[in-house]
């Protein structure tokens, strides 16, 4: 349909253009201006790098509809204009293939994408809490579907408290509540301080609870 429309209207358009330019012997009325503006995606594309390592914004790939989920698949790709890349032999190329596993982006391994973190959920709880995160696939990883997707993740942030420090304080100065003070648990710390560690019983219990990681920072974060 597009080719038919082009053929049908090409002659009238040419006649109309001639009628406008026939009165002048200078520059024609219609002149196609060449765009010298560099597309914004070029800044994301490393120059003369491996084509297979280019970010998805730098290439156009044909969808392989015959791929089987979880199996290796090959996709035919072509670099976008103003993008330069090379193959393994350092030869510049435009058309290349991408080898990847046929799977959606949200099915990737956790090391293949980066997610937002949460600092308002409890990491020490039963059951362990989750939070809604927004994840983005790393540039050199290729997958099917949206590269930005939501995902439910376990609370895994840290407030900078060290488990070794908490355990050492519990063993040495636990009778004075130093371990609880360090973890930000002021009420429990004062209780241990004025009861001399619960006459030693509370101190021993805290050593065990901190040792197994049951007692953690008051802000709900993880140890580092």
Short mmCIF file of C-alpha atoms in Angstrom, two decimals:
data_model
loop_
_atom_site.label_atom_id
_atom_site.label_comp_id
_atom_site.label_asym_id
_atom_site.label_seq_id
_atom_site.Cartn_x
_atom_site.Cartn_y
_atom_site.Cartn_z
CA UNK A 1 0.00 0.00 0.00
CA UNK A 2 2.86 2.37 0.81
CA UNK A 3 4.57 1.76 -2.54
CA UNK A 4 1.31 2.26 -4.40
CA UNK A 5 0.67 5.57 -2.66
CA UNK A 6 4.18 6.75 -3.47
CA UNK A 7 3.77 5.91 -7.16
CA UNK A 8 0.37 7.54 -7.39
CA UNK A 9 1.38 10.90 -5.92
CA UNK A 10 4.94 11.19 -7.19
CA UNK A 11 4.02 12.75 -10.55
CA UNK A 12 1.66 15.48 -9.22
CA UNK A 13 4.15 16.39 -6.55
CA UNK A 14 6.94 16.75 -9.13
CA UNK A 15 4.76 18.97 -11.33
CA UNK A 16 3.83 21.12 -8.33
CA UNK A 17 7.48 21.51 -7.36
CA UNK A 18 8.44 22.55 -10.90
CA UNK A 19 5.72 25.18 -10.97
CA UNK A 20 7.10 26.71 -7.81
CA UNK A 21 10.73 26.72 -8.96
CA UNK A 22 10.20 27.73 -12.59
CA UNK A 23 10.13 31.44 -11.74
CA UNK A 24 13.57 31.38 -10.16
CA UNK A 25 16.98 30.42 -11.54
CA UNK A 26 18.58 30.31 -8.10
CA UNK A 27 18.30 27.62 -5.43
CA UNK A 28 15.22 25.38 -5.89
CA UNK A 29 12.28 26.03 -3.61
CA UNK A 30 12.32 22.53 -2.16
CA UNK A 31 15.62 21.52 -0.57
CA UNK A 32 16.22 18.58 1.72
CA UNK A 33 18.28 19.65 4.74
CA UNK A 34 20.71 17.07 6.02
CA UNK A 35 20.48 16.61 9.77
CA UNK A 36 23.81 16.77 11.56
CA UNK A 37 22.35 16.25 15.00
CA UNK A 38 23.76 13.19 16.78
CA UNK A 39 21.07 10.99 18.40
CA UNK A 40 21.00 10.88 22.19
CA UNK A 41 21.53 7.11 22.33
CA UNK A 42 25.06 7.49 20.91
CA UNK A 43 26.35 8.62 24.31
CA UNK A 44 25.44 5.19 25.70
CA UNK A 45 27.29 3.32 22.96
CA UNK A 46 31.03 2.72 23.48
CA UNK A 47 32.97 3.46 20.30
CA UNK A 48 34.76 0.54 18.60
CA UNK A 49 33.72 -1.92 21.29
CA UNK A 50 32.49 -5.45 20.72
CA UNK A 51 29.12 -5.46 18.97
CA UNK A 52 27.88 -8.26 21.20
CA UNK A 53 28.57 -6.12 24.28
CA UNK A 54 26.66 -3.05 23.11
CA UNK A 55 23.71 -1.86 25.21
CA UNK A 56 20.29 -2.67 23.71
CA UNK A 57 19.69 1.04 22.97
CA UNK A 58 22.51 0.89 20.40
CA UNK A 59 21.08 -1.88 18.22
CA UNK A 60 17.98 -3.18 16.50
CA UNK A 61 17.32 -6.92 16.73
CA UNK A 62 14.83 -9.23 15.07
CA UNK A 63 12.72 -11.25 17.49
CA UNK A 64 13.38 -14.98 17.29
CA UNK A 65 9.86 -16.36 17.68
CA UNK A 66 11.08 -19.95 17.40
CA UNK A 67 13.24 -19.84 20.53
CA UNK A 68 12.37 -22.18 23.40
CA UNK A 69 12.25 -20.73 26.89
CA UNK A 70 15.32 -21.60 28.90
CA UNK A 71 17.28 -22.71 25.83
CA UNK A 72 20.12 -20.90 24.01
CA UNK A 73 18.94 -18.77 21.09
CA UNK A 74 20.46 -16.59 18.37
CA UNK A 75 19.12 -13.16 17.42
CA UNK A 76 20.07 -11.21 14.28
CA UNK A 77 20.93 -7.60 15.11
CA UNK A 78 22.09 -4.42 13.40
CA UNK A 79 23.73 -1.34 14.90
CA UNK A 80 21.85 1.94 14.83
CA UNK A 81 23.13 4.92 12.81
CA UNK A 82 26.26 6.68 14.17
CA UNK A 83 27.20 3.57 16.21
CA UNK A 84 30.53 1.86 15.47
CA UNK A 85 31.50 -1.56 16.82
CA UNK A 86 33.85 -4.42 15.94
CA UNK A 87 33.91 -8.21 16.02
CA UNK A 88 36.35 -10.52 17.80
CA UNK A 89 38.97 -9.83 15.11
CA UNK A 90 38.66 -6.05 15.54
CA UNK A 91 36.87 -5.67 12.20
CA UNK A 92 34.09 -3.11 12.03
CA UNK A 93 30.66 -4.59 11.32
CA UNK A 94 27.05 -3.53 11.11
CA UNK A 95 25.21 -6.85 11.15
CA UNK A 96 25.95 -9.39 13.86
CA UNK A 97 24.28 -12.02 16.03
CA UNK A 98 23.55 -12.11 19.74
CA UNK A 99 23.66 -15.42 21.61
CA UNK A 100 21.59 -15.49 24.76
CA UNK A 101 19.16 -17.61 26.74
CA UNK A 102 15.55 -17.38 25.62
CA UNK A 103 13.96 -15.85 28.72
CA UNK A 104 12.24 -12.73 29.94
CA UNK A 105 14.18 -10.04 31.79
CA UNK A 106 12.47 -10.74 35.13
CA UNK A 107 13.69 -14.35 34.89
CA UNK A 108 17.37 -13.35 34.88
CA UNK A 109 19.78 -14.13 37.68
CA UNK A 110 19.93 -11.52 40.44
CA UNK A 111 23.46 -10.54 39.34
CA UNK A 112 22.16 -9.45 35.92
CA UNK A 113 20.01 -6.54 37.14
CA UNK A 114 20.10 -3.75 39.72
CA UNK A 115 17.14 -2.99 41.99
CA UNK A 116 16.14 -0.11 44.21
CA UNK A 117 16.68 -0.63 47.92
CA UNK A 118 14.34 -0.04 50.83
CA UNK A 119 15.32 1.41 54.20
CA UNK A 120 11.94 1.26 55.90
CA UNK A 121 11.26 -2.48 56.10
CA UNK A 122 12.38 -4.89 58.83
CA UNK A 123 15.07 -7.39 57.86
CA UNK A 124 14.86 -9.21 61.19
CA UNK A 125 11.31 -10.48 61.36
CA UNK A 126 9.40 -13.73 61.10
CA UNK A 127 8.31 -14.19 58.41
CA UNK A 128 10.97 -12.10 56.73
CA UNK A 129 9.48 -9.00 55.13
CA UNK A 130 9.52 -8.15 51.43
CA UNK A 131 9.25 -4.84 49.61
CA UNK A 132 8.31 -3.67 46.11
CA UNK A 133 11.46 -2.92 44.13
CA UNK A 134 12.04 -1.53 40.63
CA UNK A 135 14.77 -3.45 38.81
CA UNK A 136 16.77 -2.48 35.72
CA UNK A 137 18.75 -4.94 33.59
CA UNK A 138 22.47 -4.22 33.21
CA UNK A 139 23.47 -2.72 29.85
CA UNK A 140 25.45 -5.69 28.52
CA UNK A 141 22.76 -8.27 29.40
CA UNK A 142 20.19 -9.19 26.74
CA UNK A 143 16.74 -10.58 27.42
CA UNK A 144 13.14 -10.55 26.21
CA UNK A 145 10.46 -8.11 27.35
CA UNK A 146 10.75 -4.94 29.41
CA UNK A 147 14.20 -4.13 30.76
CA UNK A 148 12.67 -2.28 33.73
CA UNK A 149 10.30 -4.37 35.81
CA UNK A 150 8.86 -4.58 39.36
CA UNK A 151 9.83 -7.35 41.72
CA UNK A 152 9.18 -8.39 45.32
CA UNK A 153 12.49 -8.66 47.19
CA UNK A 154 13.48 -9.52 50.73
CA UNK A 155 14.53 -6.64 52.93
CA UNK A 156 18.32 -6.71 52.78
CA UNK A 157 19.60 -3.24 53.61
CA UNK A 158 22.15 -2.50 56.33
CA UNK A 159 22.62 0.37 58.73
CA UNK A 160 26.35 -0.24 59.12
CA UNK A 161 26.25 -2.36 62.29
CA UNK A 162 28.89 -5.09 62.50
CA UNK A 163 27.98 -8.50 63.88
CA UNK A 164 31.52 -9.05 65.17
CA UNK A 165 31.42 -5.80 67.15
CA UNK A 166 28.04 -6.60 68.66
CA UNK A 167 29.18 -10.07 69.70
CA UNK A 168 32.44 -8.77 71.18
CA UNK A 169 30.55 -6.16 73.24
CA UNK A 170 28.07 -8.78 74.38
CA UNK A 171 30.85 -11.05 75.65
CA UNK A 172 32.99 -8.37 77.32
CA UNK A 173 30.60 -5.59 78.38
CA UNK A 174 27.26 -7.31 78.02
CA UNK A 175 26.60 -7.04 81.76
CA UNK A 176 26.48 -3.25 81.35
CA UNK A 177 24.22 -3.35 78.30
CA UNK A 178 26.93 -2.18 75.89
CA UNK A 179 25.77 -4.61 73.20
CA UNK A 180 22.19 -3.36 73.35
CA UNK A 181 23.30 0.26 73.37
CA UNK A 182 25.44 -0.39 70.30
CA UNK A 183 22.49 -1.92 68.45
CA UNK A 184 20.30 1.07 69.25
CA UNK A 185 18.12 -0.78 71.76
CA UNK A 186 18.24 1.77 74.57
CA UNK A 187 15.49 0.34 76.76
CA UNK A 188 17.02 -3.13 76.86
CA UNK A 189 20.45 -1.55 77.43
CA UNK A 190 19.22 0.40 80.44
CA UNK A 191 17.52 -2.73 81.75
CA UNK A 192 20.73 -4.70 81.59
CA UNK A 193 22.75 -1.83 83.05
CA UNK A 194 20.63 -1.43 86.20
CA UNK A 195 20.13 -5.17 86.68
CA UNK A 196 23.81 -6.02 86.15
CA UNK A 197 22.97 -8.08 83.09
CA UNK A 198 20.05 -9.77 84.79
CA UNK A 199 22.54 -11.11 87.34
CA UNK A 200 24.46 -12.66 84.47
CA UNK A 201 21.58 -14.67 83.04
CA UNK A 202 20.49 -11.98 80.58
CA UNK A 203 24.09 -11.52 79.51
CA UNK A 204 24.53 -15.19 78.63
CA UNK A 205 21.24 -15.23 76.75
CA UNK A 206 22.21 -12.17 74.71
CA UNK A 207 25.54 -13.73 73.79
CA UNK A 208 23.69 -16.68 72.33
CA UNK A 209 21.01 -14.58 70.60
CA UNK A 210 23.53 -12.20 69.03
CA UNK A 211 25.81 -15.09 68.12
CA UNK A 212 23.10 -16.79 66.05
CA UNK A 213 21.90 -13.47 64.62
CA UNK A 214 18.48 -13.53 66.28
CA UNK A 215 19.03 -10.14 67.92
CA UNK A 216 19.91 -7.48 65.39
CA UNK A 217 20.02 -3.69 65.00
CA UNK A 218 17.01 -1.74 66.25
CA UNK A 219 16.48 -0.12 62.85
CA UNK A 220 15.67 -3.51 61.34
CA UNK A 221 18.73 -3.66 59.10
CA UNK A 222 21.19 -6.50 58.54
CA UNK A 223 24.66 -6.85 60.00
CA UNK A 224 27.65 -6.17 57.74
#
